Structure formats: structure tokens, C-alpha cells
XYZ file of N, CA and C in Angstrom:
510
model
N 5.115 7.503 7.499
C 3.844 8.164 7.746
C 3.969 9.153 8.905
N 4.640 8.744 9.974
C 4.819 9.620 11.134
C 5.640 10.842 10.746
N 6.673 10.622 9.894
C 7.494 11.752 9.451
C 6.672 12.741 8.638
N 5.783 12.246 7.791
C 4.924 13.137 7.003
C 4.014 13.959 7.907
N 3.420 13.311 8.891
C 2.536 14.019 9.828
C 3.333 15.044 10.618
N 4.514 14.659 11.073
C 5.364 15.594 11.832
C 5.763 16.780 10.958
N 6.102 16.497 9.697
C 6.460 17.574 8.771
C 5.291 18.510 8.522
N 4.110 17.937 8.348
C 2.909 18.737 8.137
C 2.630 19.624 9.343
N 2.734 19.054 10.538
C 2.502 19.836 11.761
C 3.539 20.941 11.916
N 4.799 20.624 11.627
C 5.844 21.649 11.719
C 5.567 22.789 10.740
N 5.168 22.451 9.522
C 4.851 23.474 8.522
C 3.656 24.316 8.966
N 2.632 23.663 9.526
C 1.446 24.391 9.989
C 1.808 25.346 11.123
N 2.654 24.905 12.035
C 3.072 25.763 13.147
C 3.873 26.948 12.624
N 4.784 26.680 11.681
C 5.598 27.750 11.112
C 4.727 28.763 10.386
N 3.776 28.294 9.592
C 2.885 29.205 8.879
C 2.031 30.013 9.850
N 1.574 29.392 10.905
C 0.790 30.103 11.914
C 1.642 31.153 12.600
N 2.887 30.814 12.893
C 3.787 31.774 13.544
C 4.032 32.962 12.633
N 4.244 32.693 11.333
C 4.469 33.785 10.386
C 3.229 34.650 10.249
N 2.068 34.017 10.219
C 0.822 34.760 10.061
C 0.522 35.609 11.285
N 1.071 35.225 12.440
C 0.755 35.963 13.648
C 1.739 37.087 13.935
N 2.724 37.303 13.059
C 3.644 38.417 13.258
C 2.873 39.730 13.174
N 3.177 40.655 14.056
C 2.538 41.969 13.920
C 3.067 42.674 12.674
N 2.347 43.642 12.158
C 2.859 44.373 10.991
C 4.208 45.003 11.318
N 5.080 45.119 10.327
C 6.362 45.765 10.591
C 6.170 47.235 10.958
N 7.133 47.776 11.660
C 7.103 49.187 12.037
C 7.780 50.014 10.954
N 7.182 51.118 10.621
C 7.812 52.057 9.699
C 8.577 53.092 10.515
N 9.366 53.899 9.822
C 10.040 55.004 10.493
C 8.968 55.990 10.955
N 9.265 56.817 11.964
C 8.238 57.737 12.468
C 7.710 58.720 11.422
N 8.599 59.197 10.536
C 8.160 60.131 9.495
C 9.204 60.185 8.384
N 8.756 60.652 7.226
C 9.633 60.812 6.071
C 9.410 62.209 5.515
N 10.503 62.936 5.311
C 10.467 64.239 4.654
C 10.533 63.955 3.149
N 9.415 64.064 2.473
C 9.354 63.681 1.063
C 10.243 64.545 0.182
N 10.474 65.792 0.557
C 11.389 66.641 -0.219
C 12.816 66.091 -0.142
N 13.211 65.611 1.018
C 14.553 65.024 1.169
C 14.621 63.633 0.542
N 13.508 62.912 0.542
C 13.463 61.566 -0.022
C 13.492 61.606 -1.554
N 13.025 62.696 -2.138
C 12.987 62.830 -3.592
C 14.399 62.695 -4.166
N 14.455 62.274 -5.422
C 15.733 62.127 -6.102
C 16.005 60.689 -6.478
N 17.261 60.425 -6.797
C 17.676 59.110 -7.292
C 18.141 58.191 -6.179
N 17.750 56.925 -6.311
C 18.150 55.867 -5.398
C 18.618 54.654 -6.204
N 19.731 54.065 -5.795
C 20.230 52.826 -6.385
C 19.744 51.657 -5.547
N 19.291 50.615 -6.199
C 18.940 49.407 -5.468
C 20.232 48.661 -5.129
N 20.423 48.370 -3.842
C 21.614 47.664 -3.371
C 21.338 46.172 -3.274
N 20.220 45.829 -2.652
C 19.789 44.441 -2.495
C 18.272 44.411 -2.519
N 17.745 43.229 -2.820
C 16.285 43.075 -2.769
C 15.936 41.601 -2.684
N 14.689 41.343 -2.322
C 14.158 39.993 -2.444
C 13.881 39.771 -3.932
N 14.255 38.618 -4.466
C 13.939 38.354 -5.873
C 12.432 38.417 -6.114
N 12.048 38.981 -7.240
C 10.641 39.049 -7.611
C 10.532 38.955 -9.129
N 9.397 38.526 -9.602
C 9.210 38.276 -11.029
C 9.327 39.536 -11.872
N 8.885 40.672 -11.366
C 8.856 41.868 -12.198
C 10.218 42.532 -12.346
N 11.225 42.065 -11.603
C 12.581 42.592 -11.773
C 13.539 41.519 -12.283
N 13.009 40.406 -12.717
C 13.841 39.303 -13.186
C 14.752 39.766 -14.322
N 16.039 39.458 -14.188
C 17.010 39.805 -15.224
C 17.489 41.237 -15.199
N 17.079 42.021 -14.211
C 17.476 43.432 -14.146
C 18.845 43.614 -13.502
N 19.578 44.585 -14.007
C 20.846 45.027 -13.423
C 20.798 46.547 -13.326
N 21.632 47.088 -12.478
C 21.719 48.555 -12.313
C 20.346 49.178 -12.059
N 19.598 48.580 -11.174
C 18.236 49.050 -10.899
C 18.270 50.341 -10.096
N 17.467 51.298 -10.525
C 17.381 52.607 -9.865
C 15.926 53.028 -9.749
N 15.679 53.916 -8.806
C 14.359 54.523 -8.644
C 14.553 56.032 -8.531
N 13.652 56.756 -9.127
C 13.676 58.223 -9.083
C 12.314 58.678 -8.579
N 12.323 59.488 -7.522
C 11.092 60.011 -6.936
C 11.081 61.525 -7.082
N 9.956 62.067 -7.538
C 9.832 63.523 -7.655
C 8.401 63.933 -7.325
N 8.257 65.102 -6.670
C 6.919 65.557 -6.264
C 6.052 65.943 -7.462
N 4.767 65.695 -7.308
C 3.756 66.087 -8.282
C 2.745 66.991 -7.581
N 1.950 67.732 -8.332
C 0.905 68.542 -7.710
C -0.056 67.676 -6.895
N -0.593 68.244 -5.850
C -1.574 67.543 -5.028
C -0.968 66.570 -4.038
N 0.348 66.644 -3.846
C 0.995 65.788 -2.859
C 1.369 64.403 -3.353
N 1.071 64.115 -4.607
C 1.469 62.817 -5.140
C 2.951 62.822 -5.509
N 3.470 61.623 -5.817
C 4.886 61.460 -6.121
C 5.019 60.701 -7.432
N 5.850 61.201 -8.302
C 6.167 60.498 -9.546
C 7.246 59.467 -9.226
N 7.051 58.236 -9.695
C 7.992 57.141 -9.468
C 8.450 56.638 -10.829
N 9.764 56.654 -11.056
C 10.324 56.119 -12.288
C 11.367 55.084 -11.901
N 11.093 53.829 -12.243
C 12.033 52.737 -11.985
C 12.711 52.367 -13.296
N 14.031 52.214 -13.250
C 14.787 51.837 -14.429
C 15.741 50.700 -14.084
N 16.091 49.940 -15.116
C 17.117 48.921 -14.979
C 17.630 48.597 -16.374
N 18.631 47.739 -16.419
C 19.116 47.209 -17.688
C 18.783 45.714 -17.707
N 18.159 45.309 -18.786
C 17.802 43.892 -18.935
C 18.339 43.450 -20.298
N 19.290 42.507 -20.267
C 19.892 42.054 -21.515
C 20.639 43.171 -22.228
N 21.214 44.096 -21.456
C 21.948 45.211 -22.051
C 21.085 46.340 -22.562
N 19.781 46.232 -22.408
C 18.860 47.268 -22.903
C 18.178 47.960 -21.734
N 17.969 49.268 -21.853
C 17.290 49.979 -20.769
C 15.806 49.615 -20.700
N 15.320 49.487 -19.470
C 13.902 49.219 -19.207
C 13.439 50.302 -18.241
N 12.254 50.823 -18.489
C 11.731 51.919 -17.657
C 10.245 51.709 -17.424
N 9.822 51.969 -16.189
C 8.399 51.949 -15.879
C 8.113 53.157 -15.001
N 7.008 53.810 -15.283
C 6.647 55.020 -14.551
C 5.313 54.819 -13.850
N 5.236 55.351 -12.635
C 4.004 55.266 -11.863
C 3.863 56.461 -10.952
N 2.892 56.374 -10.065
C 2.680 57.433 -9.081
C 2.491 56.798 -7.710
N 2.761 57.601 -6.711
C 2.565 57.157 -5.332
C 1.762 58.219 -4.606
N 1.039 57.749 -3.611
C 0.307 58.667 -2.740
C 0.578 58.253 -1.297
N 0.562 59.220 -0.423
C 0.814 58.979 0.996
C -0.431 58.385 1.636
N -0.230 57.388 2.486
C -1.329 56.833 3.268
C -1.620 57.823 4.398
N -2.844 58.341 4.491
C -3.161 59.319 5.534
C -2.812 58.798 6.933
N -2.259 59.693 7.744
C -1.921 59.360 9.122
C -0.595 58.645 9.295
N 0.162 58.447 8.212
C 1.418 57.695 8.306
C 2.655 58.585 8.405
N 2.470 59.893 8.435
C 3.607 60.825 8.430
C 4.546 60.551 7.265
N 3.977 60.175 6.132
C 4.689 59.931 4.876
C 5.535 58.660 4.878
N 5.409 57.808 5.885
C 6.226 56.589 5.927
C 5.555 55.393 5.243
N 4.292 55.566 4.860
C 3.585 54.515 4.124
C 3.013 55.137 2.855
N 3.303 54.497 1.747
C 2.813 54.971 0.463
C 2.050 53.855 -0.233
N 1.213 54.257 -1.147
C 0.553 53.345 -2.079
C 1.100 53.712 -3.461
N 1.715 52.739 -4.130
C 2.331 52.979 -5.431
C 1.511 52.279 -6.507
N 1.312 52.983 -7.604
C 0.528 52.439 -8.715
C 1.335 52.575 -10.009
N 1.549 51.427 -10.667
C 2.158 51.418 -11.991
C 1.129 51.098 -13.063
N 0.115 50.324 -12.692
C -0.955 49.949 -13.611
C -2.280 50.131 -12.893
N -3.173 50.939 -13.473
C -4.494 51.129 -12.894
C -5.254 49.831 -13.027
N -5.978 49.375 -12.069
C -6.316 49.979 -10.794
C -5.475 49.436 -9.640
N -4.362 48.778 -9.919
C -3.603 48.079 -8.886
C -2.640 48.999 -8.157
N -2.660 48.926 -6.827
C -1.742 49.682 -5.977
C -0.989 48.707 -5.085
N 0.257 49.054 -4.780
C 1.045 48.233 -3.874
C 1.511 49.047 -2.690
N 1.687 48.372 -1.568
C 2.188 49.032 -0.366
C 3.693 49.247 -0.465
N 4.132 50.411 -0.059
C 5.539 50.802 -0.037
C 5.760 51.428 1.333
N 6.344 50.657 2.250
C 6.554 51.130 3.616
C 8.033 51.402 3.838
N 8.346 52.570 4.356
C 9.727 52.922 4.681
C 10.010 52.356 6.075
N 10.813 51.301 6.101
C 11.069 50.545 7.329
C 12.284 51.046 8.098
N 13.251 51.586 7.391
C 14.489 52.060 8.000
C 15.018 53.159 7.093
N 15.538 54.223 7.688
C 15.968 55.374 6.901
C 17.117 56.074 7.602
N 18.178 56.283 6.857
C 19.322 57.012 7.389
C 18.904 58.446 7.712
N 19.329 58.990 8.862
C 18.961 60.379 9.198
C 19.385 61.394 8.134
N 20.453 61.085 7.393
C 20.915 61.980 6.333
C 20.335 61.592 4.967
N 19.410 60.641 4.947
C 18.745 60.182 3.723
C 19.755 59.638 2.696
N 20.785 58.928 3.194
C 21.775 58.296 2.321
C 21.345 56.894 1.918
N 20.510 56.245 2.704
C 20.016 54.908 2.398
C 18.638 54.722 3.019
N 17.915 53.736 2.511
C 16.583 53.413 3.028
C 16.315 51.924 2.814
N 15.500 51.359 3.676
C 14.985 50.006 3.491
C 13.476 50.139 3.374
N 12.934 49.609 2.289
C 11.495 49.695 2.047
C 10.956 48.305 1.758
N 9.734 48.086 2.174
C 9.163 46.771 1.960
C 7.652 46.794 1.991
N 7.127 45.618 1.864
C 5.690 45.396 1.903
C 5.349 44.827 3.277
N 4.200 45.197 3.843
C 3.855 44.690 5.177
C 3.683 43.173 5.250
N 3.467 42.499 4.113
C 3.359 41.043 4.149
C 4.732 40.369 4.183
N 5.790 41.170 4.122
C 7.188 40.728 4.202
C 7.635 39.891 2.996
N 6.886 39.945 1.902
C 7.285 39.216 0.692
C 8.175 40.054 -0.217
N 8.199 41.354 -0.004
C 8.998 42.254 -0.827
C 9.861 43.118 0.078
N 11.111 43.318 -0.346
C 12.044 44.137 0.429
C 13.116 44.670 -0.507
N 13.440 45.942 -0.343
C 14.504 46.570 -1.100
C 15.361 47.400 -0.157
N 16.659 47.353 -0.362
C 17.584 48.261 0.322
C 18.117 49.188 -0.757
N 17.920 50.477 -0.543
C 18.268 51.511 -1.515
C 19.323 52.438 -0.939
N 20.099 53.065 -1.818
C 21.095 54.042 -1.377
C 21.269 55.103 -2.451
N 21.753 56.233 -2.031
C 22.009 57.315 -2.988
C 23.182 56.988 -3.906
N 24.088 56.152 -3.446
C 25.230 55.730 -4.258
C 25.081 54.242 -4.592
N 25.811 53.737 -5.588
C 25.643 52.338 -5.997
C 26.122 51.294 -4.991
N 26.801 51.726 -3.920
C 27.291 50.784 -2.922
C 27.117 51.351 -1.524
N 27.022 50.438 -0.559
C 27.023 50.801 0.861
C 28.209 50.111 1.519
N 28.723 50.716 2.573
C 29.785 50.074 3.341
C 29.241 48.768 3.923
N 30.035 47.691 3.883
C 29.549 46.397 4.385
C 29.037 46.442 5.824
N 29.697 47.195 6.712
C 29.236 47.277 8.101
C 27.877 47.952 8.197
N 27.686 48.997 7.410
C 26.403 49.699 7.422
C 25.295 48.798 6.871
N 25.582 48.092 5.789
C 24.611 47.177 5.213
C 24.253 46.077 6.212
N 25.223 45.580 6.940
C 24.966 44.538 7.950
C 24.048 45.061 9.052
N 24.240 46.311 9.458
C 23.366 46.886 10.499
C 21.933 47.053 9.986
N 21.783 47.471 8.738
C 20.444 47.605 8.148
C 19.766 46.242 8.115
N 20.490 45.237 7.629
C 19.942 43.878 7.571
C 19.492 43.407 8.953
N 20.299 43.693 9.959
C 19.981 43.247 11.327
C 18.672 43.877 11.812
N 18.503 45.166 11.560
C 17.270 45.834 11.993
C 16.054 45.315 11.225
N 16.228 45.018 9.944
C 15.134 44.491 9.133
C 14.770 43.074 9.593
N 15.786 42.268 9.905
C 15.531 40.906 10.407
C 14.746 40.958 11.707
N 15.038 41.942 12.559
C 14.317 42.086 13.828
C 12.839 42.401 13.594
N 12.493 42.862 12.394
C 11.098 43.157 12.039
C 10.398 41.949 11.418
N 11.100 40.814 11.330
C 10.477 39.609 10.818
C 10.711 39.330 9.347
N 11.557 40.109 8.676
C 11.886 39.850 7.276
C 12.988 38.795 7.215
N 12.850 37.837 6.306
C 13.837 36.775 6.134
C 14.980 37.308 5.273
N 15.990 37.867 5.924
C 17.071 38.511 5.178
C 17.943 37.523 4.403
N 17.783 36.226 4.653
C 18.528 35.257 3.841
C 18.036 35.280 2.392
N 16.884 35.866 2.167
C 16.344 35.988 0.801
C 16.940 37.170 0.038
N 17.616 38.091 0.728
C 18.184 39.262 0.049
C 19.259 38.837 -0.940
N 19.217 39.447 -2.119
C 20.215 39.197 -3.146
C 20.783 40.541 -3.603
N 22.114 40.612 -3.772
C 22.701 41.853 -4.291
C 22.162 42.162 -5.683
N 21.935 43.418 -5.940
C 21.481 43.840 -7.260
C 22.652 43.777 -8.230
N 22.491 43.054 -9.341
C 23.595 42.960 -10.304
C 23.969 44.322 -10.881
N 25.247 44.477 -11.126
C 25.783 45.688 -11.765
C 26.309 45.283 -13.127
N 25.811 45.925 -14.162
C 26.271 45.644 -15.521
C 27.253 46.727 -15.934
N 28.190 46.352 -16.795
C 29.235 47.208 -17.332
C 28.925 48.617 -17.275
């Protein structure tokens, strides 16, 4: 009985500590013209909507009115899967916070948490820290560089032990 109470208290303290984390910091600004183009998913937190995906990629391109076209692709069971949506910039964020919509009326937060100055890689996530993706212009990152990205993301309160490499299919 004492162990159950102690476990319950420990869980309550941990949940309170997690709930009290300040929102993660985004990069100061994002040049959307430089951000546009193809990105390979290197690692991510597992999520239901990408279950079974390999060779996951994202393509961003500008649309009229400042919006962004988002096309996510992957291979699932050897077959191509594609979903298209749009993103809009959150006002006052210097383009580092976006709202992405794949199905009306639902929008999701897309925050650029870390970004290479040459736009070779990016770490993006959700402010609730339940979603995280590490993206790169090429299908692989150098292990040392990936370790540094992980370290900076962990310092923002993301549980990097949840990161899983994105599978690569033939």
C-alpha cells in the first residue's frame, strides 16, 4: 500500500513538473524562401499517423497570400502514400511558428526549434512536446551533428529517448 501511494505521488510530481515546463523556444526567424523545398525525415517521435512509413519526406512551397503548400510522402508496405495540406505563419513569430492543416477544420502547431544557418537541417516540434521531427536536406546527417541537435532539443524539455530513426526502404 505504501509503495502504491509513493508511486502515485512520484507520478503526480513528475506530471506537475512536466506541466510546468515553459513553452519551448523557437529559432529567432525563418526565411521561408530558403526553407522551401524537400526535406528528409531523419528521426521522429513515433506517432499513429506515420505508423509503418519509410522514406518519409516533406516538401514545402510558397502559395499566394503567404501560405505554404505542404506535401508529406512516405512508403508504406512498398506503396507510396501522400498527403497534402497548407500552412500559415503565426503572426509575430518571424515565421518560426506555423499552423499546418491537412484536414479542415483541424490545425496543428509546427514550431521550428532548431535550424542550421545554411538550412541543411531543422528540428521541428509541437509546443506540448509530444511531437518532434528532425529533418535534413539529405537522407542522412553526420552522427556528431545529429547528437548536437538532440542535445539542444533535450535542453528544451523534449524526451529525446523517444526519437526513432526513420526507416529507409529499398
